[in-house]
PDB file of C-alpha atoms in Angstrom:
ATOM      1  CA  MET A   1     -53.887  67.790 131.034  1.00 83.00           C
ATOM      2  CA  LEU A   2     -50.351  67.165 129.792  1.00 91.00           C
ATOM      3  CA  GLU A   3     -50.284  64.591 127.013  1.00 94.00           C
ATOM      4  CA  ALA A   4     -49.094  61.176 128.191  1.00 95.00           C
ATOM      5  CA  THR A   5     -46.616  60.976 125.318  1.00 96.00           C
ATOM      6  CA  ILE A   6     -44.904  64.184 126.453  1.00 97.00           C
ATOM      7  CA  TYR A   7     -44.863  62.967 130.047  1.00 97.00           C
ATOM      8  CA  ASP A   8     -43.286  59.674 128.979  1.00 97.00           C
ATOM      9  CA  ARG A   9     -40.651  61.560 126.993  1.00 97.00           C
ATOM     10  CA  LEU A  10     -39.812  63.717 130.002  1.00 98.00           C
ATOM     11  CA  ILE A  11     -39.514  60.657 132.232  1.00 98.00           C
ATOM     12  CA  GLY A  12     -37.293  58.889 129.710  1.00 98.00           C
ATOM     13  CA  THR A  13     -35.016  61.886 129.276  1.00 98.00           C
ATOM     14  CA  ALA A  14     -34.803  62.467 133.017  1.00 98.00           C
ATOM     15  CA  ALA A  15     -33.875  58.820 133.590  1.00 98.00           C
ATOM     16  CA  MET A  16     -30.829  59.246 131.357  1.00 97.00           C
ATOM     17  CA  ILE A  17     -29.692  62.298 133.318  1.00 98.00           C
ATOM     18  CA  SER A  18     -30.454  61.683 136.977  1.00 97.00           C
ATOM     19  CA  GLU A  19     -32.505  59.224 139.001  1.00 97.00           C
ATOM     20  CA  PRO A  20     -33.582  61.920 141.496  1.00 98.00           C
ATOM     21  CA  LEU A  21     -34.849  64.016 138.574  1.00 98.00           C
ATOM     22  CA  ARG A  22     -36.791  61.079 137.138  1.00 98.00           C
ATOM     23  CA  ALA A  23     -38.233  60.298 140.550  1.00 98.00           C
ATOM     24  CA  ALA A  24     -39.281  63.909 141.116  1.00 97.00           C
ATOM     25  CA  ILE A  25     -41.154  64.084 137.811  1.00 98.00           C
ATOM     26  CA  ALA A  26     -42.745  60.690 138.454  1.00 97.00           C
ATOM     27  CA  THR A  27     -43.868  61.803 141.910  1.00 96.00           C
ATOM     28  CA  VAL A  28     -45.609  64.846 140.461  1.00 96.00           C
ATOM     29  CA  GLY A  29     -47.238  62.763 137.717  1.00 96.00           C
ATOM     30  CA  LEU A  30     -49.321  64.178 134.906  1.00 96.00           C
ATOM     31  CA  ILE A  31     -49.880  67.899 135.403  1.00 96.00           C
ATOM     32  CA  GLU A  32     -52.617  70.229 134.255  1.00 93.00           C
ATOM     33  CA  ILE A  33     -51.548  72.885 131.751  1.00 94.00           C
ATOM     34  CA  ALA A  34     -54.031  75.596 132.607  1.00 91.00           C
ATOM     35  CA  PRO A  35     -55.172  78.065 129.939  1.00 93.00           C
ATOM     36  CA  PRO A  36     -53.977  81.663 130.304  1.00 92.00           C
ATOM     37  CA  SER A  37     -55.413  83.135 133.489  1.00 88.00           C
ATOM     38  CA  HIS A  38     -55.424  86.725 132.234  1.00 90.00           C
ATOM     39  CA  ALA A  39     -57.504  88.206 129.467  1.00 89.00           C
ATOM     40  CA  SER A  40     -54.621  90.144 127.951  1.00 94.00           C
ATOM     41  CA  LEU A  41     -50.848  90.123 127.841  1.00 96.00           C
ATOM     42  CA  ALA A  42     -50.745  93.446 129.688  1.00 96.00           C
ATOM     43  CA  GLU A  43     -52.706  91.949 132.592  1.00 95.00           C
ATOM     44  CA  ARG A  44     -50.190  89.118 132.808  1.00 94.00           C
ATOM     45  CA  LEU A  45     -47.262  91.500 132.699  1.00 96.00           C
ATOM     46  CA  PHE A  46     -48.750  93.647 135.460  1.00 96.00           C
ATOM     47  CA  VAL A  47     -48.829  90.643 137.774  1.00 93.00           C
ATOM     48  CA  GLU A  48     -45.388  89.393 136.777  1.00 91.00           C
ATOM     49  CA  VAL A  49     -43.807  92.787 137.422  1.00 93.00           C
ATOM     50  CA  VAL A  50     -45.242  92.773 140.931  1.00 92.00           C
ATOM     51  CA  ASN A  51     -43.946  89.186 141.342  1.00 89.00           C
ATOM     52  CA  GLN A  52     -40.366  90.108 140.431  1.00 89.00           C
ATOM     53  CA  GLN A  53     -37.825  89.159 143.122  1.00 83.00           C
ATOM     54  CA  LEU A  54     -40.543  88.336 145.659  1.00 84.00           C
ATOM     55  CA  SER A  55     -41.844  85.133 147.178  1.00 83.00           C
ATOM     56  CA  THR A  56     -45.200  83.945 145.860  1.00 83.00           C
ATOM     57  CA  LYS A  57     -46.804  84.778 149.218  1.00 88.00           C
ATOM     58  CA  ALA A  58     -45.400  88.327 149.356  1.00 92.00           C
ATOM     59  CA  ALA A  59     -46.325  89.063 145.738  1.00 92.00           C
ATOM     60  CA  LEU A  60     -49.879  87.807 146.250  1.00 93.00           C
ATOM     61  CA  SER A  61     -50.237  89.964 149.342  1.00 96.00           C
ATOM     62  CA  ILE A  62     -49.163  93.096 147.462  1.00 96.00           C
ATOM     63  CA  TRP A  63     -51.366  92.367 144.450  1.00 96.00           C
ATOM     64  CA  THR A  64     -54.337  91.768 146.758  1.00 96.00           C
ATOM     65  CA  ARG A  65     -53.772  95.213 148.263  1.00 97.00           C
ATOM     66  CA  VAL A  66     -53.598  96.741 144.775  1.00 97.00           C
ATOM     67  CA  GLU A  67     -56.912  95.088 143.882  1.00 96.00           C
ATOM     68  CA  ALA A  68     -58.468  96.361 147.100  1.00 97.00           C
ATOM     69  CA  ALA A  69     -57.220  99.888 146.445  1.00 97.00           C
ATOM     70  CA  ALA A  70     -58.654  99.771 142.926  1.00 97.00           C
ATOM     71  CA  SER A  71     -61.968  98.478 144.219  1.00 97.00           C
ATOM     72  CA  ALA A  72     -62.113 101.331 146.724  1.00 96.00           C
ATOM     73  CA  GLN A  73     -61.708 103.732 143.794  1.00 93.00           C
ATOM     74  CA  ALA A  74     -64.347 101.802 141.794  1.00 96.00           C
ATOM     75  CA  VAL A  75     -61.821 101.131 139.008  1.00 96.00           C
ATOM     76  CA  ALA A  76     -59.802  98.206 137.697  1.00 95.00           C
ATOM     77  CA  PRO A  77     -56.188  97.792 138.907  1.00 96.00           C
ATOM     78  CA  ARG A  78     -54.894  98.895 135.491  1.00 96.00           C
ATOM     79  CA  ASP A  79     -56.607 102.240 135.988  1.00 96.00           C
ATOM     80  CA  LEU A  80     -54.197 102.953 138.843  1.00 97.00           C
ATOM     81  CA  PHE A  81     -51.188 102.544 136.579  1.00 97.00           C
ATOM     82  CA  VAL A  82     -51.219 106.134 135.385  1.00 96.00           C
ATOM     83  CA  PRO A  83     -49.661 109.307 136.807  1.00 96.00           C
ATOM     84  CA  GLY A  84     -51.364 110.463 139.981  1.00 96.00           C
ATOM     85  CA  TYR A  85     -51.634 107.138 141.782  1.00 97.00           C
ATOM     86  CA  GLU A  86     -47.969 106.601 142.629  1.00 97.00           C
ATOM     87  CA  ALA A  87     -48.406 107.229 146.363  1.00 97.00           C
ATOM     88  CA  LEU A  88     -51.408 104.907 146.533  1.00 97.00           C
ATOM     89  CA  LEU A  89     -49.467 102.096 144.867  1.00 97.00           C
ATOM     90  CA  ARG A  90     -46.440 102.675 147.074  1.00 97.00           C
ATOM     91  CA  GLY A  91     -48.776 102.335 150.040  1.00 97.00           C
ATOM     92  CA  CYS A  92     -49.774  98.905 148.711  1.00 97.00           C
ATOM     93  CA  GLY A  93     -46.140  97.827 148.804  1.00 97.00           C
ATOM     94  CA  VAL A  94     -45.256  98.366 145.139  1.00 97.00           C
ATOM     95  CA  SER A  95     -41.745  99.787 144.802  1.00 96.00           C
ATOM     96  CA  ALA A  96     -41.146 103.029 142.918  1.00 96.00           C
ATOM     97  CA  ASN A  97     -39.391 101.177 140.089  1.00 96.00           C
ATOM     98  CA  LYS A  98     -42.275  98.734 139.761  1.00 97.00           C
ATOM     99  CA  VAL A  99     -44.790 101.581 139.717  1.00 97.00           C
ATOM    100  CA  ARG A 100     -42.942 103.066 136.752  1.00 97.00           C
ATOM    101  CA  ALA A 101     -42.855  99.642 135.090  1.00 97.00           C
ATOM    102  CA  LEU A 102     -46.610  99.178 135.527  1.00 97.00           C
ATOM    103  CA  GLN A 103     -47.176 102.582 133.937  1.00 98.00           C
ATOM    104  CA  ALA A 104     -44.817 101.677 131.068  1.00 98.00           C
ATOM    105  CA  ILE A 105     -46.688  98.419 130.376  1.00 97.00           C
ATOM    106  CA  ARG A 106     -49.997 100.264 130.192  1.00 97.00           C
ATOM    107  CA  GLU A 107     -48.432 102.815 127.849  1.00 97.00           C
ATOM    108  CA  ALA A 108     -46.994 100.032 125.675  1.00 97.00           C
ATOM    109  CA  GLU A 109     -50.406  98.427 125.390  1.00 95.00           C
ATOM    110  CA  GLU A 110     -51.997 101.730 124.418  1.00 95.00           C
ATOM    111  CA  ALA A 111     -49.247 102.219 121.811  1.00 95.00           C
ATOM    112  CA  GLY A 112     -50.104  98.854 120.237  1.00 94.00           C
ATOM    113  CA  TRP A 113     -46.949  96.992 121.267  1.00 93.00           C
ATOM    114  CA  LEU A 114     -48.840  94.151 122.936  1.00 95.00           C
ATOM    115  CA  GLY A 115     -51.107  93.086 120.095  1.00 92.00           C
ATOM    116  CA  ALA A 116     -52.217  89.591 119.136  1.00 90.00           C
ATOM    117  CA  ASP A 117     -49.423  89.403 116.539  1.00 93.00           C
ATOM    118  CA  LEU A 118     -46.929  88.698 119.338  1.00 95.00           C
ATOM    119  CA  ALA A 119     -48.392  85.208 119.676  1.00 93.00           C
ATOM    120  CA  ALA A 120     -47.049  84.281 116.236  1.00 94.00           C
ATOM    121  CA  LEU A 121     -43.472  85.338 117.019  1.00 96.00           C
ATOM    122  CA  PRO A 122     -40.746  82.955 118.198  1.00 96.00           C
ATOM    123  CA  HIS A 123     -40.049  83.463 121.889  1.00 96.00           C
ATOM    124  CA  ALA A 124     -36.703  85.192 121.309  1.00 96.00           C
ATOM    125  CA  GLU A 125     -38.285  87.797 119.037  1.00 96.00           C
ATOM    126  CA  ARG A 126     -41.277  88.287 121.321  1.00 97.00           C
ATOM    127  CA  SER A 127     -38.962  88.634 124.314  1.00 97.00           C
ATOM    128  CA  ALA A 128     -36.960  91.301 122.494  1.00 96.00           C
ATOM    129  CA  VAL A 129     -40.156  93.321 121.978  1.00 95.00           C
ATOM    130  CA  LEU A 130     -41.256  92.960 125.596  1.00 96.00           C
ATOM    131  CA  CYS A 131     -37.837  93.814 126.989  1.00 96.00           C
ATOM    132  CA  ARG A 132     -38.065  97.214 125.307  1.00 96.00           C
ATOM    133  CA  ILE A 133     -40.665  98.093 127.960  1.00 97.00           C
ATOM    134  CA  ARG A 134     -39.270  99.664 131.101  1.00 95.00           C
ATOM    135  CA  GLY A 135     -39.150  97.129 133.938  1.00 93.00           C
ATOM    136  CA  VAL A 136     -39.727  94.101 131.713  1.00 95.00           C
ATOM    137  CA  GLY A 137     -36.668  91.874 131.568  1.00 94.00           C
ATOM    138  CA  PRO A 138     -35.928  88.354 130.336  1.00 95.00           C
ATOM    139  CA  TRP A 139     -37.494  86.664 133.391  1.00 93.00           C
ATOM    140  CA  THR A 140     -40.770  88.543 132.973  1.00 93.00           C
ATOM    141  CA  ALA A 141     -40.782  87.796 129.235  1.00 95.00           C
ATOM    142  CA  ASP A 142     -40.161  84.120 129.996  1.00 96.00           C
ATOM    143  CA  MET A 143     -43.080  84.009 132.434  1.00 94.00           C
ATOM    144  CA  ALA A 144     -45.344  85.614 129.844  1.00 95.00           C
ATOM    145  CA  GLY A 145     -44.152  83.084 127.271  1.00 96.00           C
ATOM    146  CA  ILE A 146     -44.772  80.111 129.525  1.00 97.00           C
ATOM    147  CA  PHE A 147     -48.026  81.108 131.195  1.00 95.00           C
ATOM    148  CA  HIS A 148     -49.716  83.480 128.740  1.00 95.00           C
ATOM    149  CA  PHE A 149     -48.611  82.195 125.343  1.00 96.00           C
ATOM    150  CA  LEU A 150     -48.220  78.584 126.582  1.00 96.00           C
ATOM    151  CA  ASP A 151     -44.938  78.226 124.711  1.00 97.00           C
ATOM    152  CA  PRO A 152     -43.759  74.682 125.567  1.00 97.00           C
ATOM    153  CA  ASP A 153     -40.046  75.243 125.045  1.00 98.00           C
ATOM    154  CA  ILE A 154     -38.692  78.023 127.283  1.00 98.00           C
ATOM    155  CA  TRP A 155     -36.126  77.385 129.977  1.00 98.00           C
ATOM    156  CA  PRO A 156     -36.373  80.342 132.412  1.00 98.00           C
ATOM    157  CA  VAL A 157     -32.686  80.639 133.223  1.00 97.00           C
ATOM    158  CA  GLY A 158     -33.341  83.643 135.442  1.00 95.00           C
ATOM    159  CA  ASP A 159     -35.822  81.839 137.675  1.00 95.00           C
ATOM    160  CA  VAL A 160     -34.124  81.003 140.966  1.00 93.00           C
ATOM    161  CA  ALA A 161     -36.612  78.285 141.916  1.00 94.00           C
ATOM    162  CA  ALA A 162     -36.586  76.311 138.652  1.00 97.00           C
ATOM    163  CA  VAL A 163     -32.808  76.590 138.316  1.00 98.00           C
ATOM    164  CA  GLY A 164     -32.202  75.664 141.940  1.00 97.00           C
ATOM    165  CA  VAL A 165     -34.396  72.576 141.894  1.00 98.00           C
ATOM    166  CA  LEU A 166     -32.880  71.303 138.632  1.00 98.00           C
ATOM    167  CA  ARG A 167     -29.367  71.794 139.981  1.00 98.00           C
ATOM    168  CA  ARG A 168     -30.240  69.942 143.175  1.00 97.00           C
ATOM    169  CA  LEU A 169     -31.826  67.018 141.365  1.00 98.00           C
ATOM    170  CA  THR A 170     -29.060  66.623 138.792  1.00 98.00           C
ATOM    171  CA  GLU A 171     -25.970  67.941 140.616  1.00 97.00           C
ATOM    172  CA  ARG A 172     -25.189  69.802 137.395  1.00 97.00           C
ATOM    173  CA  GLU A 173     -24.395  73.499 137.524  1.00 97.00           C
ATOM    174  CA  ASP A 174     -25.248  74.415 133.916  1.00 98.00           C
ATOM    175  CA  THR A 175     -29.029  74.172 133.788  1.00 98.00           C
ATOM    176  CA  VAL A 176     -29.201  75.575 130.251  1.00 98.00           C
ATOM    177  CA  GLU A 177     -27.164  72.619 129.043  1.00 98.00           C
ATOM    178  CA  THR A 178     -29.228  70.171 131.093  1.00 98.00           C
ATOM    179  CA  ALA A 179     -32.562  71.632 130.030  1.00 98.00           C
ATOM    180  CA  ALA A 180     -31.517  71.401 126.370  1.00 98.00           C
ATOM    181  CA  PHE A 181     -32.004  67.627 126.570  1.00 98.00           C
ATOM    182  CA  PHE A 182     -35.707  68.273 127.177  1.00 98.00           C
ATOM    183  CA  ALA A 183     -36.305  70.432 124.088  1.00 98.00           C
ATOM    184  CA  PRO A 184     -38.900  71.068 122.738  1.00 98.00           C
ATOM    185  CA  TYR A 185     -40.515  70.808 126.189  1.00 98.00           C
ATOM    186  CA  ARG A 186     -38.298  72.939 128.403  1.00 98.00           C
ATOM    187  CA  SER A 187     -41.243  74.953 129.712  1.00 98.00           C
ATOM    188  CA  ILE A 188     -42.825  71.698 130.848  1.00 98.00           C
ATOM    189  CA  LEU A 189     -39.607  70.796 132.655  1.00 98.00           C
ATOM    190  CA  ALA A 190     -39.761  74.172 134.416  1.00 98.00           C
ATOM    191  CA  ARG A 191     -43.353  73.505 135.470  1.00 98.00           C
ATOM    192  CA  TYR A 192     -42.221  70.219 137.015  1.00 98.00           C
ATOM    193  CA  MET A 193     -39.411  71.959 138.854  1.00 98.00           C
ATOM    194  CA  TRP A 194     -41.844  74.513 140.292  1.00 96.00           C
ATOM    195  CA  ARG A 195     -44.300  71.780 141.254  1.00 96.00           C
ATOM    196  CA  THR A 196     -41.483  69.834 142.944  1.00 96.00           C
ATOM    197  CA  ARG A 197     -40.518  72.956 144.895  1.00 93.00           C
ATOM    198  CA  ASP A 198     -44.118  73.568 145.932  1.00 89.00           C
ATOM    199  CA  THR A 199     -44.580  69.962 147.027  1.00 85.00           C
ATOM    200  CA  ALA A 200     -41.432  70.128 149.162  1.00 76.00           C
ATOM    201  CA  HIS A 201     -42.590  73.371 150.783  1.00 67.00           C
ATOM    202  CA  ALA A 202     -46.027  71.902 151.517  1.00 65.00           C
ATOM    203  CA  ALA A 203     -44.431  68.883 153.195  1.00 63.00           C
ATOM    204  CA  ALA A 204     -42.077  71.016 155.337  1.00 56.00           C
TER     205      ALA A 204
END
């Protein structure tokens, strides 16, 4: 669970910026910061690559088909991310570019690029390493930082949902400038923006 002191700081900062922003965070309340859901960084990156530029529902549907295809082959999904399975993955709905990215992530892991030492790097340095992998860009690196490494201070400027909700609640165009007021808890702000989006969708 998010520490109450951090929550209070977010509420106080939001109150100085925008009443709708403060109200949105207050409505969500204390959130759970779940531990990493994937055993390795590569596993997280596989999922995030599939998620790129897709709705949560569409991405989940594609990943479910990938898991089913792997199960039918009696292998793990990662075992499909090698030459020879391109047509199978395309049949699951994975684009050709994403297939190549999934293969590149597996290759990077095998080459030792995704070792435990990345956890000790500042986000900017870690992101630079990850973005050397084909198909991994700043947004994917940000998602890995927030959800796998649990870095509390990343504002995902490339995330349409987080940026859009913050703009709507503050009526400020420059979300980087706005999010800076929440340092060193910009990742937590992003989590609140996503939760606010999800709550609005559920109520629609």
